[in-house]
XYZ file of C-alpha atoms in Angstrom:
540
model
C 14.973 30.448 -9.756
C 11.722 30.675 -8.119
C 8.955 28.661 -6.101
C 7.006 27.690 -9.288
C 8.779 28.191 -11.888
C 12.189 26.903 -12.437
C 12.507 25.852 -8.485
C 16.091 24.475 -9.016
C 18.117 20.950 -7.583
C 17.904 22.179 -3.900
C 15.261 19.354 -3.068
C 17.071 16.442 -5.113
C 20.496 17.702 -3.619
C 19.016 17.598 0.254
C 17.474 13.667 -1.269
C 21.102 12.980 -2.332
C 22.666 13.897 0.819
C 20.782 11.382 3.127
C 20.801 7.281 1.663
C 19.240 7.450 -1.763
C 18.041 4.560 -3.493
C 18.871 5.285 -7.153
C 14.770 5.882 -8.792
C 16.159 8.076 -11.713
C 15.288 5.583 -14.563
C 12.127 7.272 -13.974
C 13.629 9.908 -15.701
C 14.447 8.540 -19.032
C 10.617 7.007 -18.857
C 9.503 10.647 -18.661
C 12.207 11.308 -21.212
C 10.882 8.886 -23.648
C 7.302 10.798 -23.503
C 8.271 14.334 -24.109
C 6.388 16.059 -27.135
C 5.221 12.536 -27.652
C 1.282 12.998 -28.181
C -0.417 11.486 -26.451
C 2.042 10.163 -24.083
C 3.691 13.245 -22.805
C 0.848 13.560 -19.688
C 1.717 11.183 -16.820
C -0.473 10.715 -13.847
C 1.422 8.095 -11.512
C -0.653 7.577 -8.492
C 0.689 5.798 -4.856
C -0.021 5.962 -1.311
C 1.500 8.390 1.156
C 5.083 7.135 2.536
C 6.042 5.358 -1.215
C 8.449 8.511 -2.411
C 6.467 10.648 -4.255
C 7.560 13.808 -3.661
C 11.066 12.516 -3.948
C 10.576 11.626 -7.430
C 9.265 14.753 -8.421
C 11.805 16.725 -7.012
C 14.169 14.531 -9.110
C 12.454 15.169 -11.715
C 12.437 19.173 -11.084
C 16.053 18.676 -10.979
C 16.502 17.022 -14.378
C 14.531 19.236 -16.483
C 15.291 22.742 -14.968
C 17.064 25.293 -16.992
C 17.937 27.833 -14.633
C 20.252 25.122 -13.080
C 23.341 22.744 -13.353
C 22.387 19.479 -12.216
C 24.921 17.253 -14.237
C 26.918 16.772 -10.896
C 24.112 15.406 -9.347
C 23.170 12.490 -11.638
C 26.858 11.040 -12.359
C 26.925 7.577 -11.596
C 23.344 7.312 -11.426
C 21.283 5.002 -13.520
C 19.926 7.866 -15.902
C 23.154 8.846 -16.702
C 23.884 6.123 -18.509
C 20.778 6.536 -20.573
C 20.636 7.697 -24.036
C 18.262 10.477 -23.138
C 20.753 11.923 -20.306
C 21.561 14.527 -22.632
C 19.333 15.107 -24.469
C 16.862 16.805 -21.715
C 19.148 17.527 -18.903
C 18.083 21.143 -17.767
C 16.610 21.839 -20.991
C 12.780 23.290 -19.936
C 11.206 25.559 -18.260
C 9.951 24.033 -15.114
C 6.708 24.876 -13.633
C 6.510 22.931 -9.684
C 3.194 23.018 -7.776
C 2.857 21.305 -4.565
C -0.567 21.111 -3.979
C -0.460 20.865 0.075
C 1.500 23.755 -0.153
C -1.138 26.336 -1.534
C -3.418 24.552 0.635
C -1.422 24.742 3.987
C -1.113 28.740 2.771
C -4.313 29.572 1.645
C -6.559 31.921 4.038
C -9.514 29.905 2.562
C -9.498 26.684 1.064
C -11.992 28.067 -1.543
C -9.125 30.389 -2.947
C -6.634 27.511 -3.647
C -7.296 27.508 -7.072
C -7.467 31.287 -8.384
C -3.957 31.450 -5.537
C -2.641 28.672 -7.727
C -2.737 30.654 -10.794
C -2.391 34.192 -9.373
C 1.249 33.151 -7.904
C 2.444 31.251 -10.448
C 1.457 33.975 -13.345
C 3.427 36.131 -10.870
C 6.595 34.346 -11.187
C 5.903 34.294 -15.739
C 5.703 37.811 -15.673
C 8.615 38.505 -13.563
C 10.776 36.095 -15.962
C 9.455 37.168 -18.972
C 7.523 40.358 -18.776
C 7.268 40.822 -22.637
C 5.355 37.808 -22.378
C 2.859 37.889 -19.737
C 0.224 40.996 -19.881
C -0.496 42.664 -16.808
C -4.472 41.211 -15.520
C -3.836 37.578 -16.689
C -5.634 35.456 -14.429
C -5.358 32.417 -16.695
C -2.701 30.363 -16.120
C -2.674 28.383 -19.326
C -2.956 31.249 -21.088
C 0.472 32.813 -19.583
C 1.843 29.679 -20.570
C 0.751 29.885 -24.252
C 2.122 33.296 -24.502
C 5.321 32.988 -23.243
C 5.836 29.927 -25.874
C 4.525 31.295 -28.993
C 6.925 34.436 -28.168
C 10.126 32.321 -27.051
C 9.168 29.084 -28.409
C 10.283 27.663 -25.053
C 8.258 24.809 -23.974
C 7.108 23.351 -20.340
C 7.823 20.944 -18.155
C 4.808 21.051 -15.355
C 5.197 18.560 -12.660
C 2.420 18.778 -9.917
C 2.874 17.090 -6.200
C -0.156 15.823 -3.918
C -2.268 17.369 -7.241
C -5.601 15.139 -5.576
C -5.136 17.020 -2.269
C -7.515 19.123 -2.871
C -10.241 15.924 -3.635
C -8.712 14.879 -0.259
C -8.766 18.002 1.888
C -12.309 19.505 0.303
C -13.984 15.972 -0.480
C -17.551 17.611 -0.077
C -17.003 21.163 -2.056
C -18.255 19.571 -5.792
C -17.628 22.954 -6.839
C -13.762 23.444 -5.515
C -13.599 20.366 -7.502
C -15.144 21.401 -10.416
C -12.886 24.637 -10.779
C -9.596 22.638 -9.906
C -10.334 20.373 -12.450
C -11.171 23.308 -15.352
C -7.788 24.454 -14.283
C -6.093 21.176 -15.218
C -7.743 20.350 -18.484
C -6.841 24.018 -19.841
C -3.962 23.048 -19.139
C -3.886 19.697 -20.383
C -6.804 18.938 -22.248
C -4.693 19.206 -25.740
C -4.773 20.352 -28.918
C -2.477 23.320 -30.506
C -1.882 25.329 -27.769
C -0.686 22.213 -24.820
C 0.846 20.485 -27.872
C 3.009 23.503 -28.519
C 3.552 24.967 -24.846
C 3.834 21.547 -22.311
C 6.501 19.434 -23.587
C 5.731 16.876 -20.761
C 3.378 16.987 -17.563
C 4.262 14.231 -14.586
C 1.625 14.577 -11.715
C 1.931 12.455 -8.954
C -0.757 11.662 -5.746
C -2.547 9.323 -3.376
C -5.757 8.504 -5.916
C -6.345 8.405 -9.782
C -7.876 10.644 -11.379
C -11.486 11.351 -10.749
C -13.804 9.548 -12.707
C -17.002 10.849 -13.291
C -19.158 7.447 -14.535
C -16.544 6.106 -16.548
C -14.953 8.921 -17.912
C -11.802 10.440 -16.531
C -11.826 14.243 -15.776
C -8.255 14.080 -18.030
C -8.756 12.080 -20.313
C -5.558 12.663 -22.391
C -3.293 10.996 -19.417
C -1.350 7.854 -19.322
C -2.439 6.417 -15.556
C -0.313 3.868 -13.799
C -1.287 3.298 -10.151
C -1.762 0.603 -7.635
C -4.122 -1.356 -9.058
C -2.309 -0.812 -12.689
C 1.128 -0.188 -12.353
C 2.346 -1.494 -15.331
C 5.609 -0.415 -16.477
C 6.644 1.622 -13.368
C 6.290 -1.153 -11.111
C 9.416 -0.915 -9.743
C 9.206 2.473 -9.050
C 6.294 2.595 -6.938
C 8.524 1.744 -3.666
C 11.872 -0.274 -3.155
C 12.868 -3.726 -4.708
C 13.778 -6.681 -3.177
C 17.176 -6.354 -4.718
C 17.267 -2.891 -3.423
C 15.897 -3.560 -0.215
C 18.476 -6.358 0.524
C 21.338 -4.069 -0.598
C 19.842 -1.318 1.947
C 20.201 -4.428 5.014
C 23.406 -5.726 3.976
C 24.773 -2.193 4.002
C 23.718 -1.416 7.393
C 24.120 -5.060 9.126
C 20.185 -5.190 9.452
C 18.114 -8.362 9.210
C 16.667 -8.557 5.563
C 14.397 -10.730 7.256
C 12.442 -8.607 9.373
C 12.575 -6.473 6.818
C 10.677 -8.418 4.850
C 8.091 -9.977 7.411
C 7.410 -6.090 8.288
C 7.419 -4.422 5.055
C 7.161 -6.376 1.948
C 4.002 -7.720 0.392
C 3.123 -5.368 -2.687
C 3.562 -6.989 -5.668
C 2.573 -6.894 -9.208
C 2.866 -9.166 -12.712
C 6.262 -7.656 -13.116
C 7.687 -7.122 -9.654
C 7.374 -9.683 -7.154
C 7.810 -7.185 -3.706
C 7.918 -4.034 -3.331
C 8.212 -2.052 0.147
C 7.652 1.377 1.334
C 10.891 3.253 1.513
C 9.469 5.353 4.181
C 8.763 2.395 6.193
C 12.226 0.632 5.295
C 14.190 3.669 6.348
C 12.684 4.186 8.965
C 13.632 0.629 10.290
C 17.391 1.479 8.798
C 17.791 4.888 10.670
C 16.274 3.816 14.219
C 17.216 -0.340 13.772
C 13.783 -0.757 14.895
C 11.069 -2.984 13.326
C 7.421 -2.156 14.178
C 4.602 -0.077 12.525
C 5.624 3.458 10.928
C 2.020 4.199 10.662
C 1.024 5.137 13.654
C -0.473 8.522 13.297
C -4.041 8.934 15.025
C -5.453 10.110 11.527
C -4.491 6.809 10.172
C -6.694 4.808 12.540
C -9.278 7.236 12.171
C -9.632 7.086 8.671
C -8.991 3.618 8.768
C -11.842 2.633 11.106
C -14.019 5.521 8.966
C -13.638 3.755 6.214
C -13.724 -0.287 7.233
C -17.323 0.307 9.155
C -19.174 1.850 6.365
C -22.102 0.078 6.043
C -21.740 -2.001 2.694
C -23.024 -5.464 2.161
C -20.039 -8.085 3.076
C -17.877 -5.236 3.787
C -17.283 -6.276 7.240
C -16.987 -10.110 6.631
C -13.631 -9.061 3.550
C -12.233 -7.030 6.157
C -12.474 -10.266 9.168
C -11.315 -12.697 6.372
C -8.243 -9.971 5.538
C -7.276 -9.829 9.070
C -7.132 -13.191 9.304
C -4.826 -13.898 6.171
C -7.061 -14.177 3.614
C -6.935 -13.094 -0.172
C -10.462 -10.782 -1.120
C -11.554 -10.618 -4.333
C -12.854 -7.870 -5.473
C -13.862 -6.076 -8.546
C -11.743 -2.732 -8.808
C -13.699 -0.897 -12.159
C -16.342 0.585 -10.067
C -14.550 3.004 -8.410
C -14.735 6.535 -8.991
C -11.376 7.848 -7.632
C -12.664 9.805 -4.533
C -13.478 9.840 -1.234
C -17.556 10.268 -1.437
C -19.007 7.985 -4.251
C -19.365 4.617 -2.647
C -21.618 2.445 -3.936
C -20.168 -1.283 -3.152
C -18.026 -3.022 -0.114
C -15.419 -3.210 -3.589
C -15.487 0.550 -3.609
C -14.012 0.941 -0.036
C -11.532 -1.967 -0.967
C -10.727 -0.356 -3.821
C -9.783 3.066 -2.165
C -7.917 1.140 0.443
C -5.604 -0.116 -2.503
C -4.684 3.270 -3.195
C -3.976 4.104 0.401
C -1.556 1.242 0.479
C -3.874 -0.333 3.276
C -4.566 -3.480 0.794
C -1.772 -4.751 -2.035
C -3.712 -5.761 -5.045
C -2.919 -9.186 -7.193
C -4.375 -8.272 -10.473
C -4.458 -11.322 -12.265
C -6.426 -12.761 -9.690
C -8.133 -9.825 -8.596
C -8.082 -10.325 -5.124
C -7.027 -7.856 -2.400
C -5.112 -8.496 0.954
C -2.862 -6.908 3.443
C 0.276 -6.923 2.664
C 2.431 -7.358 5.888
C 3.201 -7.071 9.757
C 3.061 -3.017 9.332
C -0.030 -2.810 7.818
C -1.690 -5.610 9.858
C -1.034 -3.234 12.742
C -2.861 -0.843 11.974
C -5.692 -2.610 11.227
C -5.399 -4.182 14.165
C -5.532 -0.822 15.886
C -8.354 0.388 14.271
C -10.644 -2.440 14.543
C -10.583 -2.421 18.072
C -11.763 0.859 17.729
C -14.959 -0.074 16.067
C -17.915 -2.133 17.625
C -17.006 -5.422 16.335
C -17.151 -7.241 20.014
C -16.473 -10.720 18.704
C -13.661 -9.610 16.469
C -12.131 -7.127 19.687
C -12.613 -10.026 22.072
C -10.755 -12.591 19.797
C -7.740 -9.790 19.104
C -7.597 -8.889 22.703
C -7.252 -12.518 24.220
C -4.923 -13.872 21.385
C -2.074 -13.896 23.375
C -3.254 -15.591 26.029
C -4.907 -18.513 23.714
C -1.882 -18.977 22.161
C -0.045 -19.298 25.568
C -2.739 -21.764 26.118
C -2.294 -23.971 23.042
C 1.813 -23.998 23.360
C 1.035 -25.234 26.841
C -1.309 -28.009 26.247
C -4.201 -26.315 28.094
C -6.858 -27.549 26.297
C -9.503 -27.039 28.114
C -8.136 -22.895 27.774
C -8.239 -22.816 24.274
C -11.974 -24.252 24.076
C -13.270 -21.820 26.834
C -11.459 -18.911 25.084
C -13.245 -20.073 21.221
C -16.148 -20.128 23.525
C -15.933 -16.624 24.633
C -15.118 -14.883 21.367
C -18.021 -16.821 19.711
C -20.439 -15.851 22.290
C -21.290 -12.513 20.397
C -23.819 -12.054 18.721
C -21.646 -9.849 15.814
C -22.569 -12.267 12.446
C -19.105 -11.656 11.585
C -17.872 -14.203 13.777
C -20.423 -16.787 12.914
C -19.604 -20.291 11.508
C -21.215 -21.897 8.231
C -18.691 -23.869 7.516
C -14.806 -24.954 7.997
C -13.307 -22.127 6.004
C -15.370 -19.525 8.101
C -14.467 -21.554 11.068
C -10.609 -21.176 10.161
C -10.826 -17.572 9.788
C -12.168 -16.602 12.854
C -9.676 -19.126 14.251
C -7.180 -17.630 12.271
C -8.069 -14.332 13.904
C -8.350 -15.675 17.368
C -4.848 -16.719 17.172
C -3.860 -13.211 16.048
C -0.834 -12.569 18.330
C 0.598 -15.577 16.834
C 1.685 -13.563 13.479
C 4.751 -11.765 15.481
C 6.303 -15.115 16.113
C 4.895 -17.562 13.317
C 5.045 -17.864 9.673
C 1.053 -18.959 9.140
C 0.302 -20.910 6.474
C -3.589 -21.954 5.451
C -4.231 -25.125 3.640
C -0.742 -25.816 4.371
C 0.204 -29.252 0.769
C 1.072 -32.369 2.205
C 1.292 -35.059 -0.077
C -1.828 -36.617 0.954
C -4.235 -33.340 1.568
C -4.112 -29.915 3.274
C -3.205 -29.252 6.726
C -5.850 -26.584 7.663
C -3.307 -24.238 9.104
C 0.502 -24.818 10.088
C 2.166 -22.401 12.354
C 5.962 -22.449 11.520
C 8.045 -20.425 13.910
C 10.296 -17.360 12.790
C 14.125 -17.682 12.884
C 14.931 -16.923 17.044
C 11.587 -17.858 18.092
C 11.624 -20.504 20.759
C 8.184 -22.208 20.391
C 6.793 -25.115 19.446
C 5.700 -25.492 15.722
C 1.851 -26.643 15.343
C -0.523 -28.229 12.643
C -3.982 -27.248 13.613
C -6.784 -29.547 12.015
C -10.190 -27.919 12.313
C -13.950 -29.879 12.127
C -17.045 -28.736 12.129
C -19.744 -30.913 13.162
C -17.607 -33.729 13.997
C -15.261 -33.996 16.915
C -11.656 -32.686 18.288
C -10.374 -36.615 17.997
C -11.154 -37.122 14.601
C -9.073 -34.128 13.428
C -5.929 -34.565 15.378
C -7.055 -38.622 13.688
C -6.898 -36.955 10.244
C -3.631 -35.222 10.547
C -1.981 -38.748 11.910
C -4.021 -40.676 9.107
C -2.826 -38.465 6.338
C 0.459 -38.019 8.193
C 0.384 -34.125 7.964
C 2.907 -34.219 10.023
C 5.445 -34.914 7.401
C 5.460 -31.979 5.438
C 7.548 -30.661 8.197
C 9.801 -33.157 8.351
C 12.476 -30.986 7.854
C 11.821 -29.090 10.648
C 13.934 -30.122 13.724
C 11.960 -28.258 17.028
C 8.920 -29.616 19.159
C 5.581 -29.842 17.139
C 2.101 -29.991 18.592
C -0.815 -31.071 16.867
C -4.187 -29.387 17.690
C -7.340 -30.549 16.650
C -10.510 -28.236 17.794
C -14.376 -28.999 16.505
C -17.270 -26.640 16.247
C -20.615 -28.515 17.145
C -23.052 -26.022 15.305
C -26.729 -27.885 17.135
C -24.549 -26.796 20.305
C -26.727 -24.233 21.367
C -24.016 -23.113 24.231
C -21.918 -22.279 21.132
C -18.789 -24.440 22.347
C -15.763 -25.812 21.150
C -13.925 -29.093 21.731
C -10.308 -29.349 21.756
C -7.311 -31.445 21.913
C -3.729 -31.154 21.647
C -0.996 -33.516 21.489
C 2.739 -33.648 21.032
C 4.684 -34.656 18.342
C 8.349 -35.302 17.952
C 11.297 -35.266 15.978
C 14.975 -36.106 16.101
C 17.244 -32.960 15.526
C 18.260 -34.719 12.247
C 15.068 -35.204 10.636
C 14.424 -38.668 11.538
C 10.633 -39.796 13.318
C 10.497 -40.653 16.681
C 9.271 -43.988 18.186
C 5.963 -42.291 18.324
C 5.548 -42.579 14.558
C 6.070 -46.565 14.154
């Protein structure tokens, strides 16, 4: 065994002795792909924290000959596979971790010739009949030491975009790591006869240069395009729920924290990193809370793109994006669009994607955080201002203060920031929305919430063990306070919580927009129900 070649079950045994989630019918997918032109190259792309390495040190497991992993995979799903057999530690293994050589290297700029220089190293001390001494071409050591053993390769590469990550600026690092992987990979004869499969695994796709990919012979499923390894981009719901029953943790938390990626074939999917997390220290909150995350974040969110700023307000504030994903050249330089940016913040697992729709959001509590965090690192004033007084406007509302809730509207709207400006209702419920940001942690919110006779504007439901008052907020622009709280009587709003057994207020606020002091009206009222579900005297 050896670093890069033929590294051995170590890694999947160290997986296997903490809580695994069984991923290994990922296996018989890369089983079902070997010397299988031309889908023996894999490229499966997914943001940090979603068990990539993981994977491929299963995988390094499976296929290594210079091991004995059979003990390892009984009783897990790929055992019962056809393929189990077939494959199990049957290759030659070759394992790069591509933050490795980086973390190593004594210059960035010698990642690539170290790549091949160390690996070649480890060919010629396994078969030095093979490998002549002076190779310095990696793919050529590989091709020799086929053609004279007829053994073929299994090459599975970890982080392999770290170096379009870590050296986003050097075109010419780029350029070189790139030549590396299409001799490698760019087929014909000698990859058709020497790399039985290849499964590389990162943050972004592979880099497109206009709309051609740099390797163009790989099958690409990532966030955007998942496809057929949906469900092994993070955990299930199935599995998640199993992981909460086991432990005695609320599955609902779980979910209000950590779900909301989801694609045509898997409804929710979580990040296990996040979801352990929660298990091991049976605490809920954000798992992302490096300072590089808001950094990059906030980088990244105040770029100066047309309408870039306004997606990112209507995001925060619960609000489905859409966006047009094609553009996108799978790095961190070439923006050209606001849909760009979005785009990359797919892949970073800072926005799930809905691709039928193609629209963009965040996905949950977690992620919401950090948002949260980073724009108040920015210079949106009328965004910060909103964020950093929601508590105390919602303490207002729940209290029937009024007059508190319209001077606080008045306040955050006082910027100038044109993110924050109102042309209409919708624009007025989103920077409501966002106003009342606090509320998230104990509310379900629901926009547009269907009635029967209309949409409630927004409905704020609260979560199991939350002692607060439920609301239906009616917003008007150009009209007054009285005629929405009117409406939601009128069109009895009311009832599509009729179900629900607590106190309910209704608040109806107006925007005047000839105001030229910018303020808000508002009014809120109480509304009651019987514990069983009947209507109080107040309804007749």
């Amino acid at each position: 065994m050896g670093i890069y070649l033929n590294p051995g079950n170590k890694g999947f045994k160290g997986i296997l002795n903490g809580t695994y989630v069984d991923k290994t019918g990922l296996i018989d997918y890369v089983n079902s792909t070997i010397n299988t032109s031309p889908d023996r190259l894999t490229c499966f792309s997914r943001p940090r924290r979603f068990g990539k390495s993981f994977a491929a040190k299963m995988l390094c497991a499976y296929y290594d000959k210079s091991c004995d992993s059979r003990a390892l995979f009984e009783g897990l799903e790929i055992s019962r596979k056809e393929s189990f057999e077939k494959y199990l530690n049957q290759f030659d293994v070759i394992y790069l971790d591509i933050t490795r050589f980086i973390s190593t290297a004594e210059d960035i700029k010698n990642v690539v010739r170290d790549i091949q220089k160390k690996v070649i190293e480890e060919l010629r001390q396994a078969y030095p009949d093979c490998v002549k001494e002076g190779e310095t071409v990696l793919a050529d050591a590989l091709a020799a030491v086929s053609q004279r053993t007829d053994n073929e390769f299994v090459v599975i590469i970890d982080e392999w975009d770290a170096l379009f990550r870590e050296a986003k600026n050097d075109s010419g690092l780029q350029k070189e790591y790139v030549q590396l992987l299409r001799g490698l990979f760019k087929g014909g004869t000698v990859t058709d006869e020497t790399i039985a499969a290849a499964y590389i695994t990162g943050i972004l796709p592979i880099k497109r240069y206009g709309t051609e990919s740099a390797l163009t012979d790989f099958q690409e499923f990532t966030m955007t395009k998942p496809d057929i390894l949906a469900s092994y981009v993070g955990f299930t719901e199935d599995e998640v729920c199993r992981l909460c029953e086991e432990r005695n943790i609320s599955f609902e938390k779980m979910k209000r924290w950590y779900d909301g990626y989801s694609f045509e074939t898997i409804a929710s999917v979580y990040s296990p990193n996040s979801v352990m997390s929660a298990i091991r220290r049976r605490s809920f909150r954000s798992y992302w809370t490096t300072s590089e995350t808001y950094e990059s974040l906030k980088d990244y969110i105040s770029m100066n793109f047309d309408g870039l700023k306004d997606a990112i307000v209507a995001a925060l504030a619960g609000q489905r994006i859409g966006i047009e994903t094609l553009s996108f050249q799978n790095d961190l330089t070439s923006f050209k669009s606001r849909d760009d940016v979005l785009t990359l913040l797919i892949h970073l697992g800072y926005f799930a994607y809905d691709e039928p729709r193609n629209q963009a959001y965040i996905p949950n509590l977690e992620v919401a955080e950090s948002f949260k965090v980073a724009v108040q690192n920015t210079d949106w004033r009328g965004v910060n201002r909103a964020l950093r007084a929601s508590e105390d406007l919602l303490n207002a509302a729940i209290s029937f203060n009024s007059q508190a809730v319209a001077a606080a509207l008045d306040e955050v709207h006082s910027s100038e920031t044109s993110i924050l400006q109102y042309n209409d209702e919708n624009s007025l419920s989103c920077a409501i929305t966002i106003a009342f940001y606090t509320a998230r942690n104990y509310y379900t919110i629901i926009r547009e919430l269907p009635t029967g006779k209309g949409f409630a504007d927004l409905a704020f439901l609260p979560r199991k063990g939350i002692d607060k008052p439920a609301m239906i907020v009616e917003l008007k622009y150009d009209k007054t306070a009285d005629t929405a709280i009117q409406q939601i009587k009128d069109r009895r709003y009311q009832g599509a919580l009729k179900d629900y057994g607590g106190e309910l207020l209704l608040v109806g606020i107006n925007y005047d927009k000839a105001d030229e002091n910018k303020r808000h009206t508002c009014l809120i009222e109480k509304w009651g129900y019987y514990s069983e579900g009947e209507e109080s005297a107040d309804d007749e």
